PDB file of C-alpha atoms in Angstrom:
ATOM      1  CA  MET A   1     -27.431   1.453 -41.448  1.00 46.00           C
ATOM      2  CA  LYS A   2     -28.094   0.995 -37.434  1.00 42.00           C
ATOM      3  CA  LYS A   3     -27.169  -2.455 -37.447  1.00 41.00           C
ATOM      4  CA  THR A   4     -24.062  -1.786 -39.241  1.00 38.00           C
ATOM      5  CA  TRP A   5     -22.724   0.326 -36.471  1.00 37.00           C
ATOM      6  CA  LEU A   6     -24.094  -1.849 -34.007  1.00 35.00           C
ATOM      7  CA  ALA A   7     -21.761  -4.443 -35.426  1.00 38.00           C
ATOM      8  CA  VAL A   8     -18.748  -1.967 -35.864  1.00 34.00           C
ATOM      9  CA  GLY A   9     -19.294  -0.972 -32.149  1.00 37.00           C
ATOM     10  CA  ALA A  10     -19.379  -4.477 -30.869  1.00 35.00           C
ATOM     11  CA  ALA A  11     -16.288  -5.349 -33.209  1.00 35.00           C
ATOM     12  CA  ALA A  12     -14.517  -2.531 -31.699  1.00 34.00           C
ATOM     13  CA  ILE A  13     -15.469  -3.614 -28.011  1.00 32.00           C
ATOM     14  CA  ILE A  14     -14.277  -7.019 -28.771  1.00 31.00           C
ATOM     15  CA  ALA A  15     -11.023  -5.500 -30.296  1.00 32.00           C
ATOM     16  CA  LEU A  16     -10.188  -3.366 -27.296  1.00 30.00           C
ATOM     17  CA  SER A  17     -11.058  -5.870 -24.708  1.00 30.00           C
ATOM     18  CA  GLY A  18      -8.533  -7.997 -26.699  1.00 32.00           C
ATOM     19  CA  CYS A  19      -6.029  -5.244 -26.011  1.00 28.00           C
ATOM     20  CA  SER A  20      -6.506  -4.873 -22.478  1.00 25.00           C
ATOM     21  CA  SER A  21      -5.361  -8.619 -21.851  1.00 25.00           C
ATOM     22  CA  SER A  22      -2.421  -8.281 -23.954  1.00 26.00           C
ATOM     23  CA  GLY A  23      -0.772  -6.361 -20.880  1.00 27.00           C
ATOM     24  CA  HIS A  24      -0.001  -3.156 -22.996  1.00 26.00           C
ATOM     25  CA  ASP A  25      -2.436  -0.986 -21.923  1.00 29.00           C
ATOM     26  CA  GLU A  26      -1.908   1.627 -19.001  1.00 30.00           C
ATOM     27  CA  LYS A  27      -4.395  -0.376 -16.265  1.00 29.00           C
ATOM     28  CA  SER A  28      -2.150  -3.614 -17.262  1.00 29.00           C
ATOM     29  CA  ASP A  29       1.092  -1.790 -17.131  1.00 33.00           C
ATOM     30  CA  GLY A  30       0.357  -0.341 -14.001  1.00 34.00           C
ATOM     31  CA  GLN A  31      -0.584  -4.055 -12.516  1.00 31.00           C
ATOM     32  CA  SER A  32       2.573  -5.588 -13.888  1.00 31.00           C
ATOM     33  CA  HIS A  33       4.392  -2.638 -12.304  1.00 35.00           C
ATOM     34  CA  GLU A  34       3.096  -3.126  -8.896  1.00 37.00           C
ATOM     35  CA  MET A  35       4.290  -6.536  -9.229  1.00 35.00           C
ATOM     36  CA  ASN A  36       7.737  -5.575 -10.121  1.00 39.00           C
ATOM     37  CA  HIS A  37       7.999  -4.013  -6.504  1.00 45.00           C
ATOM     38  CA  GLU A  38       9.134  -7.105  -4.787  1.00 47.00           C
ATOM     39  CA  GLY A  39      12.629  -5.610  -4.894  1.00 44.00           C
ATOM     40  CA  MET A  40      11.613  -2.312  -3.390  1.00 48.00           C
ATOM     41  CA  ASN A  41      13.173  -0.927  -0.303  1.00 44.00           C
ATOM     42  CA  HIS A  42       9.823  -0.192   1.447  1.00 58.00           C
ATOM     43  CA  SER A  43      11.466   1.173   4.378  1.00 60.00           C
ATOM     44  CA  SER A  44      15.027   3.074   4.060  1.00 68.00           C
ATOM     45  CA  SER A  45      17.272   4.906   6.543  1.00 73.00           C
ATOM     46  CA  GLY A  46      15.562   8.190   5.897  1.00 78.00           C
ATOM     47  CA  GLU A  47      18.876   9.584   4.176  1.00 86.00           C
ATOM     48  CA  VAL A  48      18.099  12.335   1.491  1.00 91.00           C
ATOM     49  CA  PRO A  49      20.375  13.380  -1.402  1.00 91.00           C
ATOM     50  CA  LYS A  50      22.711  16.518   0.129  1.00 89.00           C
ATOM     51  CA  ASN A  51      21.242  19.140  -2.318  1.00 90.00           C
ATOM     52  CA  LEU A  52      17.437  18.304  -1.614  1.00 95.00           C
ATOM     53  CA  GLN A  53      15.904  21.431   0.279  1.00 93.00           C
ATOM     54  CA  ALA A  54      13.170  20.824   2.837  1.00 96.00           C
ATOM     55  CA  SER A  55       9.768  22.542   2.047  1.00 97.00           C
ATOM     56  CA  GLN A  56       9.628  25.719   4.013  1.00 96.00           C
ATOM     57  CA  ASN A  57       5.794  25.578   3.932  1.00 95.00           C
ATOM     58  CA  PRO A  58       4.328  21.965   3.242  1.00 98.00           C
ATOM     59  CA  THR A  59       0.652  21.538   3.065  1.00 97.00           C
ATOM     60  CA  PHE A  60       1.381  18.272   5.275  1.00 98.00           C
ATOM     61  CA  LYS A  61       3.475  19.190   8.116  1.00 98.00           C
ATOM     62  CA  ILE A  62       6.171  16.931   9.480  1.00 98.00           C
ATOM     63  CA  GLY A  63       4.659  14.696  12.453  1.00 98.00           C
ATOM     64  CA  SER A  64       0.869  15.200  10.811  1.00 98.00           C
ATOM     65  CA  GLN A  65      -1.193  12.386   9.376  1.00 98.00           C
ATOM     66  CA  ALA A  66      -2.552  11.902   6.187  1.00 98.00           C
ATOM     67  CA  ILE A  67      -4.041   9.320   3.994  1.00 98.00           C
ATOM     68  CA  MET A  68      -2.460   7.906   0.888  1.00 98.00           C
ATOM     69  CA  LYS A  69      -4.392   7.955  -2.469  1.00 96.00           C
ATOM     70  CA  ALA A  70      -1.131   6.154  -4.130  1.00 93.00           C
ATOM     71  CA  ASP A  71      -1.305   2.608  -5.641  1.00 88.00           C
ATOM     72  CA  HIS A  72       2.555   2.429  -6.198  1.00 86.00           C
ATOM     73  CA  MET A  73       2.590  -0.639  -3.971  1.00 85.00           C
ATOM     74  CA  LYS A  74      -0.110  -3.026  -2.625  1.00 88.00           C
ATOM     75  CA  GLY A  75      -1.442  -1.638   0.784  1.00 95.00           C
ATOM     76  CA  MET A  76      -0.546   1.773  -0.022  1.00 96.00           C
ATOM     77  CA  ASP A  77      -3.886   3.064  -1.180  1.00 97.00           C
ATOM     78  CA  GLY A  78      -5.840   4.206   1.791  1.00 98.00           C
ATOM     79  CA  ALA A  79      -3.206   3.470   4.549  1.00 98.00           C
ATOM     80  CA  LYS A  80      -2.751   6.270   7.039  1.00 98.00           C
ATOM     81  CA  ALA A  81       0.612   7.875   6.702  1.00 97.00           C
ATOM     82  CA  THR A  82       2.598  10.145   9.149  1.00 98.00           C
ATOM     83  CA  ILE A  83       4.753  12.707   7.433  1.00 98.00           C
ATOM     84  CA  VAL A  84       8.515  12.120   8.194  1.00 97.00           C
ATOM     85  CA  GLY A  85       9.871  14.601   5.733  1.00 97.00           C
ATOM     86  CA  ALA A  86       8.596  17.269   3.170  1.00 98.00           C
ATOM     87  CA  TYR A  87      10.872  18.562  -0.178  1.00 98.00           C
ATOM     88  CA  ASP A  88      10.065  20.861  -2.690  1.00 97.00           C
ATOM     89  CA  THR A  89      11.533  19.478  -5.795  1.00 97.00           C
ATOM     90  CA  THR A  90      10.426  17.819  -9.290  1.00 98.00           C
ATOM     91  CA  ALA A  91       9.076  14.319  -9.224  1.00 98.00           C
ATOM     92  CA  TYR A  92       9.505  12.092 -12.109  1.00 98.00           C
ATOM     93  CA  THR A  93       7.913   8.846 -13.511  1.00 97.00           C
ATOM     94  CA  VAL A  94      10.675   6.870 -15.371  1.00 98.00           C
ATOM     95  CA  SER A  95      11.033   3.470 -17.276  1.00 98.00           C
ATOM     96  CA  TYR A  96      14.349   1.493 -16.665  1.00 98.00           C
ATOM     97  CA  THR A  97      15.799  -1.857 -17.359  1.00 96.00           C
ATOM     98  CA  PRO A  98      17.364  -2.697 -13.974  1.00 97.00           C
ATOM     99  CA  THR A  99      21.186  -3.124 -13.679  1.00 97.00           C
ATOM    100  CA  THR A 100      20.566  -6.628 -12.288  1.00 95.00           C
ATOM    101  CA  GLY A 101      18.458  -7.904 -15.051  1.00 93.00           C
ATOM    102  CA  GLY A 102      14.730  -8.680 -15.563  1.00 91.00           C
ATOM    103  CA  GLU A 103      12.034  -7.173 -16.976  1.00 94.00           C
ATOM    104  CA  LYS A 104      12.101  -3.531 -17.666  1.00 96.00           C
ATOM    105  CA  VAL A 105      10.123  -1.247 -15.250  1.00 95.00           C
ATOM    106  CA  GLU A 106       7.337   1.105 -16.495  1.00 96.00           C
ATOM    107  CA  ASN A 107       6.546   4.603 -15.336  1.00 96.00           C
ATOM    108  CA  HIS A 108       8.125   3.967 -11.734  1.00 95.00           C
ATOM    109  CA  LYS A 109       6.681   6.539  -9.442  1.00 95.00           C
ATOM    110  CA  TRP A 110       8.942   8.548  -8.036  1.00 96.00           C
ATOM    111  CA  VAL A 111      12.248   9.652  -8.552  1.00 97.00           C
ATOM    112  CA  ILE A 112      13.026  13.033  -7.614  1.00 98.00           C
ATOM    113  CA  GLN A 113      15.473  15.692  -9.283  1.00 98.00           C
ATOM    114  CA  GLU A 114      18.288  15.043  -6.914  1.00 97.00           C
ATOM    115  CA  GLU A 115      18.410  11.300  -7.749  1.00 97.00           C
ATOM    116  CA  ILE A 116      19.232  11.699 -11.446  1.00 98.00           C
ATOM    117  CA  LYS A 117      22.785  11.858 -12.404  1.00 97.00           C
ATOM    118  CA  GLY A 118      23.751  15.387 -13.584  1.00 96.00           C
ATOM    119  CA  ALA A 119      20.164  16.771 -13.584  1.00 96.00           C
ATOM    120  CA  GLY A 120      21.006  20.188 -11.996  1.00 93.00           C
ATOM    121  CA  LYS A 121      18.270  22.370 -11.532  1.00 92.00           C
ATOM    122  CA  LYS A 122      16.343  22.339 -14.801  1.00 94.00           C
ATOM    123  CA  GLU A 123      13.173  20.449 -15.024  1.00 97.00           C
ATOM    124  CA  LEU A 124      13.715  17.426 -17.331  1.00 98.00           C
ATOM    125  CA  LYS A 125      11.408  16.744 -20.295  1.00 97.00           C
ATOM    126  CA  PRO A 126       9.525  13.461 -20.956  1.00 98.00           C
ATOM    127  CA  GLY A 127      11.718  11.276 -23.296  1.00 98.00           C
ATOM    128  CA  LYS A 128      14.888  12.430 -21.787  1.00 98.00           C
ATOM    129  CA  GLU A 129      17.457   9.551 -21.218  1.00 98.00           C
ATOM    130  CA  VAL A 130      18.981   9.895 -17.661  1.00 98.00           C
ATOM    131  CA  THR A 131      21.051   7.550 -15.325  1.00 98.00           C
ATOM    132  CA  LEU A 132      19.381   6.816 -11.797  1.00 98.00           C
ATOM    133  CA  GLU A 133      21.162   7.443  -8.529  1.00 96.00           C
ATOM    134  CA  ALA A 134      18.015   6.661  -6.439  1.00 94.00           C
ATOM    135  CA  ASP A 135      17.935   3.051  -5.006  1.00 89.00           C
ATOM    136  CA  HIS A 136      14.408   2.485  -3.949  1.00 85.00           C
ATOM    137  CA  MET A 137      14.587  -0.829  -6.117  1.00 84.00           C
ATOM    138  CA  LYS A 138      17.521  -3.398  -6.483  1.00 88.00           C
ATOM    139  CA  GLY A 139      18.920  -2.553  -9.940  1.00 95.00           C
ATOM    140  CA  MET A 140      17.815   1.021  -9.869  1.00 95.00           C
ATOM    141  CA  LYS A 141      21.181   2.669  -8.730  1.00 96.00           C
ATOM    142  CA  GLY A 142      23.068   3.211 -12.076  1.00 98.00           C
ATOM    143  CA  ALA A 143      20.347   2.088 -14.776  1.00 98.00           C
ATOM    144  CA  GLU A 144      19.677   4.237 -17.548  1.00 98.00           C
ATOM    145  CA  ALA A 145      16.171   5.144 -17.760  1.00 98.00           C
ATOM    146  CA  THR A 146      13.890   7.442 -19.913  1.00 98.00           C
ATOM    147  CA  VAL A 147      11.828  10.296 -18.084  1.00 98.00           C
ATOM    148  CA  ASP A 148       7.818   9.722 -18.764  1.00 98.00           C
ATOM    149  CA  SER A 149       6.606  12.772 -16.935  1.00 98.00           C
ATOM    150  CA  ALA A 150       7.716  15.407 -14.774  1.00 98.00           C
ATOM    151  CA  GLU A 151       5.707  17.241 -11.918  1.00 97.00           C
ATOM    152  CA  LYS A 152       7.026  20.124  -9.918  1.00 97.00           C
ATOM    153  CA  THR A 153       5.502  19.392  -6.205  1.00 97.00           C
ATOM    154  CA  THR A 154       6.329  18.704  -2.493  1.00 98.00           C
ATOM    155  CA  VAL A 155       7.270  15.235  -2.333  1.00 98.00           C
ATOM    156  CA  TYR A 156       6.710  13.432   0.926  1.00 98.00           C
ATOM    157  CA  MET A 157       8.740  10.696   3.053  1.00 96.00           C
ATOM    158  CA  VAL A 158       6.044   8.651   5.044  1.00 97.00           C
ATOM    159  CA  ASP A 159       6.066   5.950   7.468  1.00 96.00           C
ATOM    160  CA  TYR A 160       2.704   3.921   7.171  1.00 96.00           C
ATOM    161  CA  ASN A 161       1.350   0.288   7.999  1.00 96.00           C
ATOM    162  CA  PRO A 162       0.079  -1.209   4.554  1.00 96.00           C
ATOM    163  CA  THR A 163      -3.589  -1.850   4.386  1.00 96.00           C
ATOM    164  CA  THR A 164      -2.810  -5.382   3.530  1.00 94.00           C
ATOM    165  CA  GLY A 165      -1.106  -6.064   6.513  1.00 93.00           C
ATOM    166  CA  GLY A 166       2.415  -6.935   7.352  1.00 90.00           C
ATOM    167  CA  LYS A 167       5.419  -4.722   8.908  1.00 92.00           C
ATOM    168  CA  LYS A 168       5.341  -1.048   9.367  1.00 94.00           C
ATOM    169  CA  VAL A 169       7.018   0.829   6.375  1.00 94.00           C
ATOM    170  CA  ARG A 170       9.286   3.425   7.656  1.00 95.00           C
ATOM    171  CA  ASN A 171      10.968   6.352   5.521  1.00 94.00           C
ATOM    172  CA  HIS A 172       9.138   5.596   2.319  1.00 94.00           C
ATOM    173  CA  LYS A 173      10.471   7.515  -0.490  1.00 93.00           C
ATOM    174  CA  TRP A 174       7.913   9.019  -2.124  1.00 95.00           C
ATOM    175  CA  VAL A 175       4.751  10.229  -2.238  1.00 97.00           C
ATOM    176  CA  THR A 176       3.678  13.405  -4.094  1.00 97.00           C
ATOM    177  CA  GLU A 177       1.236  16.086  -2.611  1.00 96.00           C
ATOM    178  CA  SER A 178      -1.568  15.040  -4.967  1.00 96.00           C
ATOM    179  CA  GLU A 179      -1.336  11.390  -3.472  1.00 98.00           C
ATOM    180  CA  LEU A 180      -2.137  12.789  -0.098  1.00 98.00           C
ATOM    181  CA  SER A 181      -5.400  13.807   1.509  1.00 98.00           C
ATOM    182  CA  LYS A 182      -6.294  14.951   5.339  1.00 96.00           C
ATOM    183  CA  PRO A 183      -7.640  12.218   7.358  1.00 93.00           C
TER     184      PRO A 183
END
């Protein structure tokens, strides 16, 4: 009996390891998602939607420093960031196919309530079909998307130097409060 369970366990491990190399598990999706950020506007003008309200009491004050614990892009995790803006809203992960063509982008972090066409003030539920007004990446603005998750939070616009080197990123949109820590 013990040998049978060992064989079943070994078969399960082999089957699961085969799944992870197929690119369909969360870790692989996260890696391919990171690669899809080539068209991302890492820096922005700093403009925010007109109806976005500044946070009255953010944990990280404008001008303060924080360490990012986000891996949306290479060079972000562990980078020291300067807080440029803080806003109370709902942040969404979304999946969409760029209007410019190409592969579907899965679980893109983050699009905020005010960057979704006709979203109003009510939090959108996972599975909801929406049209994006955000333009963080080429082909994002006007794309049809599906809401993957929602998080009511303070989002931050940040400046940072990537840990991988390269040009300083200015006015990056968005990092959530849970993705920042005190230096």
